[in-house]
Coordinates of C-alpha atoms (C1' of nucleotides) in Angstrom, one line a residue:
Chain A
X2 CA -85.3 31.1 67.5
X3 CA -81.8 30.3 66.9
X4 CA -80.7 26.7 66.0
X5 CA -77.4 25.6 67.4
X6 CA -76.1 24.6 64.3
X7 CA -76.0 28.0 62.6
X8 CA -74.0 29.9 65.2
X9 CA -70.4 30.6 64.6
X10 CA -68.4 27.5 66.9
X11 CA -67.1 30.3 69.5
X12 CA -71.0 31.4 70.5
X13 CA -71.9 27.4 70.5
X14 CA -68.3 26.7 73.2
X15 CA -70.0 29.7 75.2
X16 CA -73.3 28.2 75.2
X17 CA -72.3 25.1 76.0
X18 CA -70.4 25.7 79.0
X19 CA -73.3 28.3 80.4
X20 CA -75.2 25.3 80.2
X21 CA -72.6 22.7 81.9
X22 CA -71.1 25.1 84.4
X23 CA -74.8 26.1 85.4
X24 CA -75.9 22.4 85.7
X25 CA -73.0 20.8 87.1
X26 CA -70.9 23.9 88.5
X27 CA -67.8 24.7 87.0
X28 CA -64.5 22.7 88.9
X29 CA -67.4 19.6 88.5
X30 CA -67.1 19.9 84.0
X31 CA -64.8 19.2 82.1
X32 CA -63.4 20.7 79.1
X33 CA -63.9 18.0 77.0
X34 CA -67.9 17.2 78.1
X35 CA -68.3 20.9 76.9
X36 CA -66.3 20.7 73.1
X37 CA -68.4 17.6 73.0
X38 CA -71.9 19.3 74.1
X39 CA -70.6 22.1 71.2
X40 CA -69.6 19.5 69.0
X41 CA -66.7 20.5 69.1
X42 CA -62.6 19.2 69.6
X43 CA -61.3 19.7 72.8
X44 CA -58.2 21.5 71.4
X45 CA -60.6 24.3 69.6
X46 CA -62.0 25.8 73.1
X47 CA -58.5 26.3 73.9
X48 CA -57.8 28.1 70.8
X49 CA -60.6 30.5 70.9
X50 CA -60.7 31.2 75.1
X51 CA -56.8 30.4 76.0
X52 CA -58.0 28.3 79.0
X53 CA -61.3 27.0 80.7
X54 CA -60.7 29.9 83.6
X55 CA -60.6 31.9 80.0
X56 CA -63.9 30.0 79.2
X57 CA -65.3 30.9 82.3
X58 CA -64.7 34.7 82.4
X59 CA -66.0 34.7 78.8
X60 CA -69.1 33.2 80.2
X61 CA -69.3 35.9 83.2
X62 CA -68.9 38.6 80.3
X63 CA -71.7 37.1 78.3
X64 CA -74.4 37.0 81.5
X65 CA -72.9 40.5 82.9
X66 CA -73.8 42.0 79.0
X67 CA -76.6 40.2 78.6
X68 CA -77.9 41.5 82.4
X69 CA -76.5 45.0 82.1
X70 CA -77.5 45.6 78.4
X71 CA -81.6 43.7 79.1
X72 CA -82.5 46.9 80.9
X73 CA -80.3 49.1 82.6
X74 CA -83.0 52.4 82.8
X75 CA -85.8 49.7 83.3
X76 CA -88.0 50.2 86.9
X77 CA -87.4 46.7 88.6
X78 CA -83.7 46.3 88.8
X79 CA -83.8 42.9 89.0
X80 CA -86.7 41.7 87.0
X81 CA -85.3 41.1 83.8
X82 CA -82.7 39.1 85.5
X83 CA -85.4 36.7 86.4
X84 CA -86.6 36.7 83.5
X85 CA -83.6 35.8 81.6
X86 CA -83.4 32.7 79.8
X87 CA -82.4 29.8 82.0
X88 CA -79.1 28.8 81.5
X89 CA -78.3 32.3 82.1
X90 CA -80.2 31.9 85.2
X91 CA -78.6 28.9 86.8
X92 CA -75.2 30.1 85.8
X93 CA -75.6 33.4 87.4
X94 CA -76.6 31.3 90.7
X95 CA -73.0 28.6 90.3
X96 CA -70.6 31.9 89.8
X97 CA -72.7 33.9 93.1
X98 CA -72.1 30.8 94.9
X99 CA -68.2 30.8 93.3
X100 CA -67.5 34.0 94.4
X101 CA -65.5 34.7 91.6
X102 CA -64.5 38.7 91.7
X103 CA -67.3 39.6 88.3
X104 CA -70.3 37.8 90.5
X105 CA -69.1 40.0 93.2
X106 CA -69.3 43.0 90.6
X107 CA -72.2 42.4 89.4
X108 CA -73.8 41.4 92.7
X109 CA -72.6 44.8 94.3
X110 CA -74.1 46.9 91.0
X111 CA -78.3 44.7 91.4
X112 CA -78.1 45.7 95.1
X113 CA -76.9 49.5 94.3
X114 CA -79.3 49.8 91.9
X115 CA -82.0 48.1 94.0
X116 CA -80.8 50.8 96.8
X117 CA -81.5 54.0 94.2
X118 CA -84.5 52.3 93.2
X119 CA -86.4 52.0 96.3
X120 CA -85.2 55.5 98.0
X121 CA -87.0 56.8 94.8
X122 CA -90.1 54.8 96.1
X123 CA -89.9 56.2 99.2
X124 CA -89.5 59.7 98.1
X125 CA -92.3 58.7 96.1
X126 CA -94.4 57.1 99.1
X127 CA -94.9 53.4 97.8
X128 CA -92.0 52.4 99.8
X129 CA -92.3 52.6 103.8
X130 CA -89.4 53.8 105.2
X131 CA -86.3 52.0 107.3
X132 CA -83.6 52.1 110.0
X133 CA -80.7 50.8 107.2
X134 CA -81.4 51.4 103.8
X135 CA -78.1 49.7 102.8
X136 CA -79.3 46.2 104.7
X137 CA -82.4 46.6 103.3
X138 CA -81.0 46.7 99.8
X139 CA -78.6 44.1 100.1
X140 CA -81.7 41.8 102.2
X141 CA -84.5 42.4 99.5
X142 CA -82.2 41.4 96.4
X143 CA -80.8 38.4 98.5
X144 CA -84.6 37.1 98.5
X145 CA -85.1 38.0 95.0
X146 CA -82.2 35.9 94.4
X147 CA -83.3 33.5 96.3
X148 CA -85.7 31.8 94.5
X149 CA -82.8 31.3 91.5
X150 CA -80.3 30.0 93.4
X151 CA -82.7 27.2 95.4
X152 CA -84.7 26.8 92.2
X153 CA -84.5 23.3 91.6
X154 CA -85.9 22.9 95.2
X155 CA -88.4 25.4 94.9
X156 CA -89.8 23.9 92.0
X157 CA -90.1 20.3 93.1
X158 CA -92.2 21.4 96.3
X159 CA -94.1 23.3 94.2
X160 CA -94.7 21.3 91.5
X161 CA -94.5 21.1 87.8
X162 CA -90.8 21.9 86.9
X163 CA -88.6 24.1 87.5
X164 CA -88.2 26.1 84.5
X165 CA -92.0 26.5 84.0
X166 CA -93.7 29.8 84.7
X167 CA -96.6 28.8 86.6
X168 CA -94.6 27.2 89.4
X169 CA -92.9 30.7 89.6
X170 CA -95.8 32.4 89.5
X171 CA -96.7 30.8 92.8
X172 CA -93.8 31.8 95.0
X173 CA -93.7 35.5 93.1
X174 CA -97.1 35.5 94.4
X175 CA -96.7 34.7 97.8
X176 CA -93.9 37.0 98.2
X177 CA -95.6 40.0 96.8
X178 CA -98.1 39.3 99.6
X179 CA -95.3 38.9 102.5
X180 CA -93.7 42.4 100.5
X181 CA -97.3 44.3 100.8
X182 CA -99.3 43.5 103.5
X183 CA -96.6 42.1 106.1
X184 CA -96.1 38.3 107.0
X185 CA -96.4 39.1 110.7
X186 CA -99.7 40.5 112.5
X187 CA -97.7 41.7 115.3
X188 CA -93.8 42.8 116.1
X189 CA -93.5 40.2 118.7
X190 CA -90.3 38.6 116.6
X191 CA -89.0 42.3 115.8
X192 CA -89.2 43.7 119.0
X193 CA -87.7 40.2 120.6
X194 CA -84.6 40.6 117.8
X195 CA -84.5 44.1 118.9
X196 CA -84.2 43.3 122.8
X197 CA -81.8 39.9 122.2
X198 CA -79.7 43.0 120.2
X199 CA -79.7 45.4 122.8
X200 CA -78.9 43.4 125.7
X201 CA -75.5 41.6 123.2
X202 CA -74.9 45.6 122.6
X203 CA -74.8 46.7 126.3
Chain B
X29 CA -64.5 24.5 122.7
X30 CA -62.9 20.7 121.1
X31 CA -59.6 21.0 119.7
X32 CA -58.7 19.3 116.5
X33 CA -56.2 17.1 117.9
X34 CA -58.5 15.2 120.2
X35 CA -60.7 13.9 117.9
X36 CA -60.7 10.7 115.9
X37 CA -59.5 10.4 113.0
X38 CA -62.5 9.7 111.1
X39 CA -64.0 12.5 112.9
X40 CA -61.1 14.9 112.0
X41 CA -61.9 13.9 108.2
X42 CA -65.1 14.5 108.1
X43 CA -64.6 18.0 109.4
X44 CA -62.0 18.7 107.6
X45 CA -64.2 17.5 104.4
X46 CA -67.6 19.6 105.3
X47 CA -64.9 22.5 105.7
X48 CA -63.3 22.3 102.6
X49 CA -67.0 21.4 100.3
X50 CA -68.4 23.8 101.8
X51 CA -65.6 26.8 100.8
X52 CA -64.5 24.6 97.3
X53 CA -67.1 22.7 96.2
X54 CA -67.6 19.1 96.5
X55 CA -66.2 18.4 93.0
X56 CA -63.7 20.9 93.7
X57 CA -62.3 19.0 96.5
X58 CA -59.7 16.4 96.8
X59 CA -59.7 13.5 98.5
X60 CA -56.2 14.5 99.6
X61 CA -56.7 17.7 100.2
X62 CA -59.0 16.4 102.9
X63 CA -56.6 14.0 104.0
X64 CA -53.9 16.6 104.4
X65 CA -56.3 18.9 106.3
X66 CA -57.4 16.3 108.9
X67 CA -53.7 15.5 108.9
X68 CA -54.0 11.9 107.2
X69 CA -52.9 9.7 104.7
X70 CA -55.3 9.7 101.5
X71 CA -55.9 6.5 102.0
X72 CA -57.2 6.2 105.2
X73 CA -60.6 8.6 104.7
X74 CA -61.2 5.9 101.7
X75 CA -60.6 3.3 104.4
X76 CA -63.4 4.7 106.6
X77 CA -65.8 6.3 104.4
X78 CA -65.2 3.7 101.6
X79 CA -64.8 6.8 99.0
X80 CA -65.5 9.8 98.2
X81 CA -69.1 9.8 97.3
X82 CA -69.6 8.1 100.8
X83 CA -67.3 11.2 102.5
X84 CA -70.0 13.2 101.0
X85 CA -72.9 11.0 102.4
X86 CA -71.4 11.1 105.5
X87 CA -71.3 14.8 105.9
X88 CA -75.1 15.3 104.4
X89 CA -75.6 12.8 107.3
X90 CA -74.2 14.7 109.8
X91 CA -75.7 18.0 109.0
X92 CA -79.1 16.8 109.2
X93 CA -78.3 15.4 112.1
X94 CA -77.2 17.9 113.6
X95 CA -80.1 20.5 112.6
X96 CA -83.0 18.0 113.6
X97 CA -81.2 17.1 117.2
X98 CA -81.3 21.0 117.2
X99 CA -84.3 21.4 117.7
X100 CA -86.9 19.6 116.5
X101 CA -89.5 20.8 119.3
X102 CA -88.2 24.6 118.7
X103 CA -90.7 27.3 118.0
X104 CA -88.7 29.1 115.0
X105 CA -88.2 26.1 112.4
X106 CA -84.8 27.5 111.2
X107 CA -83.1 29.6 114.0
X108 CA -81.2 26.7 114.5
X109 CA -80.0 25.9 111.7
X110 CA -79.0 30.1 110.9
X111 CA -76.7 29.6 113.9
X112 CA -75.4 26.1 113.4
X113 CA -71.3 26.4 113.1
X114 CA -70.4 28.2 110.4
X115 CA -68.8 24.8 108.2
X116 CA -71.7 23.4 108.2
X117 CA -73.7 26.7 106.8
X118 CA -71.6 26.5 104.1
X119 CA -71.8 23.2 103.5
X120 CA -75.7 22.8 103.6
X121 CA -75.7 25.8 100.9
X122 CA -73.5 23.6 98.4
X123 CA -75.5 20.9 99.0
X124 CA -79.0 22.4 98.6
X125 CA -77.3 23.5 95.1
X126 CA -75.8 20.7 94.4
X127 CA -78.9 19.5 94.5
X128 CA -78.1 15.8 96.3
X129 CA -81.2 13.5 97.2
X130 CA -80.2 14.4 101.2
X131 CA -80.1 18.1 100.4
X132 CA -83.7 18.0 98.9
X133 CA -85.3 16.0 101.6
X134 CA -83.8 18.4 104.5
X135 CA -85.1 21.3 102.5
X136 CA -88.6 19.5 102.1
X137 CA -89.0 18.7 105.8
X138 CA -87.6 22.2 106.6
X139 CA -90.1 23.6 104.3
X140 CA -92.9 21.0 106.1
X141 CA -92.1 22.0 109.6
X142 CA -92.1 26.0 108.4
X143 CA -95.5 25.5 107.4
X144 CA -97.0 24.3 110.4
X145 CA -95.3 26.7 112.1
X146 CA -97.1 29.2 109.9
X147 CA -100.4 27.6 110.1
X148 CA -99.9 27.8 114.1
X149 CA -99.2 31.1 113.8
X150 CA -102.5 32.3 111.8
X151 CA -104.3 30.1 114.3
X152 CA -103.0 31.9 117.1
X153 CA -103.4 35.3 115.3
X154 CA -100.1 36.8 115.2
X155 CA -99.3 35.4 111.1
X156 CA -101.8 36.5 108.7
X157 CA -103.9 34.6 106.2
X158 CA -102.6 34.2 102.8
X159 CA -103.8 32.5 99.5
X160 CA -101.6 30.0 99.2
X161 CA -100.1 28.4 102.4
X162 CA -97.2 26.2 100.5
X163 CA -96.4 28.6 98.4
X164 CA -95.8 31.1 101.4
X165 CA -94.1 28.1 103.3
X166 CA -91.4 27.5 100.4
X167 CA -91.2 31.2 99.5
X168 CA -90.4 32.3 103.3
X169 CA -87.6 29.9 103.7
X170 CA -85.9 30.5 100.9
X171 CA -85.8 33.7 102.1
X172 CA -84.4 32.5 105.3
X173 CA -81.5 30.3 103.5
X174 CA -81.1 33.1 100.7
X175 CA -78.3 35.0 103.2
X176 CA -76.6 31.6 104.3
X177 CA -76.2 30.9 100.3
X178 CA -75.0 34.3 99.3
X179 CA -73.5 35.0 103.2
X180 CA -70.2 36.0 101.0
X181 CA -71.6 38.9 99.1
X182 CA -73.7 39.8 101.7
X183 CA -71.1 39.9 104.1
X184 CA -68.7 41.8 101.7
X185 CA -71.3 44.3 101.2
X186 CA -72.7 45.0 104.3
X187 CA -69.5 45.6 106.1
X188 CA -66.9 43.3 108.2
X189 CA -66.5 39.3 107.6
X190 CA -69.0 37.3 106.3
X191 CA -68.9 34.8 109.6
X192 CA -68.9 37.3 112.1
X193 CA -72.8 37.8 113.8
X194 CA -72.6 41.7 113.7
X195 CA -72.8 42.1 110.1
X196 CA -75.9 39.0 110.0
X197 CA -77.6 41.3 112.3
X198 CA -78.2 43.8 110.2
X199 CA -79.6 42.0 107.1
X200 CA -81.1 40.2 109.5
X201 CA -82.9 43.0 111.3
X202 CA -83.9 44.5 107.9
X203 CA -85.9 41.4 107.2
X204 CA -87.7 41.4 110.0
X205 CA -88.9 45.0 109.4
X206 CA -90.1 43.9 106.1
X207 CA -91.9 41.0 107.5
X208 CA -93.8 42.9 109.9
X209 CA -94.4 46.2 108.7
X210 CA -94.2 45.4 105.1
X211 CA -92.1 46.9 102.5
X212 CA -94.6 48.1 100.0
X213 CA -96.7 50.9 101.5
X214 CA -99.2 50.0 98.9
X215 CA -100.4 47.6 96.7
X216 CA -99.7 48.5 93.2
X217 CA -96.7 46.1 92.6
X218 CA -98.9 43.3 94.2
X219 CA -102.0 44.4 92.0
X220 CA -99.9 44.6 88.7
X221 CA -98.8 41.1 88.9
X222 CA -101.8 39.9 90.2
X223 CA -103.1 41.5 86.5
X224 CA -100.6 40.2 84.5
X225 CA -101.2 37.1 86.0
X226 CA -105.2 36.8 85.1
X227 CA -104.9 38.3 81.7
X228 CA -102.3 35.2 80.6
X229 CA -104.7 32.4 82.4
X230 CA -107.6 33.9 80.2
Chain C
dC7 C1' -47.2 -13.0 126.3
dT8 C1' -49.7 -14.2 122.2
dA9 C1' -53.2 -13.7 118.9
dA10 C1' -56.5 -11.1 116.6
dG11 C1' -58.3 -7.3 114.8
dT12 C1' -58.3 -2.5 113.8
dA13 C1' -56.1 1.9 112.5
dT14 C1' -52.9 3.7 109.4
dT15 C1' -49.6 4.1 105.8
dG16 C1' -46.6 4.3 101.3
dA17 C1' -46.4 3.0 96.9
dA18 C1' -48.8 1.9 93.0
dC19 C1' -52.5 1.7 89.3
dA20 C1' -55.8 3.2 86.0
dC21 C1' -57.9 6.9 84.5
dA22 C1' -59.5 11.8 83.6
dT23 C1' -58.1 16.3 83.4
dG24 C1' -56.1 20.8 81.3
dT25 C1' -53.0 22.0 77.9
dT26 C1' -49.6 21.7 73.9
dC27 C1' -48.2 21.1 69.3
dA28 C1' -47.6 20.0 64.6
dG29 C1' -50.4 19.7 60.9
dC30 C1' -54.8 19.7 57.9
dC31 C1' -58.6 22.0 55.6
dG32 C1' -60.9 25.8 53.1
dG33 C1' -61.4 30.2 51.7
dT34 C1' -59.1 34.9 50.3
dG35 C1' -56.0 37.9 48.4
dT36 C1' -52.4 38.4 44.8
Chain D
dA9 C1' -51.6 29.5 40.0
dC10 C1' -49.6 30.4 44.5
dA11 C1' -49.0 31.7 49.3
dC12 C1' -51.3 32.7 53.3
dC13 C1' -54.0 32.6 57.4
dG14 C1' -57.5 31.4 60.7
dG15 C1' -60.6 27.8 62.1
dC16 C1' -60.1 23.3 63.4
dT17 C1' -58.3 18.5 64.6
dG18 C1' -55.8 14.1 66.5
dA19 C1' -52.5 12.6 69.1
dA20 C1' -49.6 13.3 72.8
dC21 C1' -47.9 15.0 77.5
dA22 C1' -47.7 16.0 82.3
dT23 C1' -50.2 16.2 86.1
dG24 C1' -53.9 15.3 89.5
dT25 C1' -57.5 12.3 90.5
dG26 C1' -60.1 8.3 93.0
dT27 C1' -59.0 4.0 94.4
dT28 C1' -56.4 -0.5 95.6
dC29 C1' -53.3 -3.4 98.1
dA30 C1' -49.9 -5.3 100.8
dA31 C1' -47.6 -4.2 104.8
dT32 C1' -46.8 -1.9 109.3
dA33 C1' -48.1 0.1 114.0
dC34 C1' -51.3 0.0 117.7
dT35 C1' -54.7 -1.5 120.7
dT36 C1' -57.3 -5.0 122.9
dA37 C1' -58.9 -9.8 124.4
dG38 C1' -57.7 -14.5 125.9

DNA sequence: CTAAGTATTGAACACATGTTCAGCCGGTGT
DNA sequence: ACACCGGCTGAACATGTGTTCAATACTTAG
């Protein structure tokens, strides 16, 4: 485990607004609360990104690496990214809500890889097949996304905090469940979406 | 269908303010940006919501109003709120991440209300049992909200503007057939977890 | 019509913000 | 020894911020 003190004052400016941007979203921070957090002067985060947008884009770099490098050949497209360490996590969630053009990116590659990874699965037959892969894609990483973008909510209704594994655990769990054996016992919502669609498309 | 011009003032603002914290962000937001959308002096909107923080009260206020007058007798707990306008979509999904006192309590009581629906549901037969009902009530609406947080990447990926219903329907549909039929044809990704999950509590 | 009260404004204030700049410090090469 | 150069700082600047206040227009009651 690292200690903040022995990392080179660039890594501890980037670490420190990861942290700040994720908590309190990025227009809401100030330069100065993150030179402080880095113990750092104001004037020196300047110097080494140009700007805070400069700050920011170093801080989409650093989670896009850190994402893209954690396991690009692994199974799970998206696991590691849950798995990430938390900062990471709950800036990832502020720049998706952003929309700033890398979340975009990087959203676009998870649900393209999510796409590859589950037409293998249903060459393979774990993975039922579908009407629109590309919805399905896009749908499935939205709720495994979910989770790290309402975490703070999640957590509190679930108890223990946020951060902690075994309050994870529980949702994983019951969306495994919903994933494998179905949340509905019959299509009576499915087929009513399907008529409501019809009759709109007629 | 209103039109802007017919509305008080104070209503104008607070429009014009869920509108713009919804696309910027509430800390992202000016008090006279808002005051130059709703066509108004800066110093009026402080004049009727006393300031800023109280704007922002006053729109939490209104969007939970305006989801529980909904329809608090409905059948599907969060229909409504999927086709509220789309301001106030956008809105609710800074909130819930902003994480205000309001925004937690609406996703409790949304979270509340999903679960008896659920429990209904098993009673009547057409939701299946699971192991853990809460977890299964949070998880599912995060799911639900997971679109209406991400709606821009979503959107972008799946074709057409993010507001417009057509390109909802799809992800929308795609749920659905993982809801009912299931995604996983079997259950080794539930089975490994499940593993994982008893060797670390032993 | 007058009085009262509300809606609304323009100008101002105090403060926080992002950014600039001239200079200091400490190590490195010559 | 010197010069040099990058990391680093304190003070300053211009601008944007939330908020205040006295004063004006407008509506409504007596």
């Amino acid at each position: 485990m690292r200690s903040a003190s022995d990392l080179t004052a660039r890594a501890r400016i980037r670490d420190a607004a990861l942290a700040r941007f994720g908590t309190d979203g990025i227009a809401g921070t100030s330069v100065r609360a993150v030179a402080a957090d880095a113990g750092v002067s104001p004037a020196l985060v300047v110097h080494h990104f140009g700007s805070k947008e400069g700050l920011r884009q170093a801080c989409d770099d650093y989670v896009l690496d850190s994402i893209r490098s954690g396991g690009a050949a692994a199974s799970e497209a998206l696991g590691e990214v849950l798995q990430a360490a938390t900062p990471v996590r709950r800036y990832l969630a502020r720049a998706l809500l952003d929309d700033t053009p890398a979340a975009g990116a990087l959203f676009a590659e998870i649900v393209d890889r999510t796409q590859a990874w589950l037409a293998a699965g249903e060459d393979e037959g774990w993975v039922r097949g579908c009407a629109d892969a590309r919805a399905r894609a896009v749908t499935y990483v939205s709720w495994l996304l979910a989770p790290l973008v309402l975490g703070n909510h999640v957590g509190r209704l679930l108890g223990g905090d946020p951060a902690e594994t075994t309050t994870a655990v529980r949702g994983t769990r019951a969306g495994l469940e919903m994933l494998t054996n179905g949340l509905f016992a019959d299509d009576r919502w499915l087929a009513a979406f399907t008529a409501i669609d019809e009759r709109k498309h007629r």
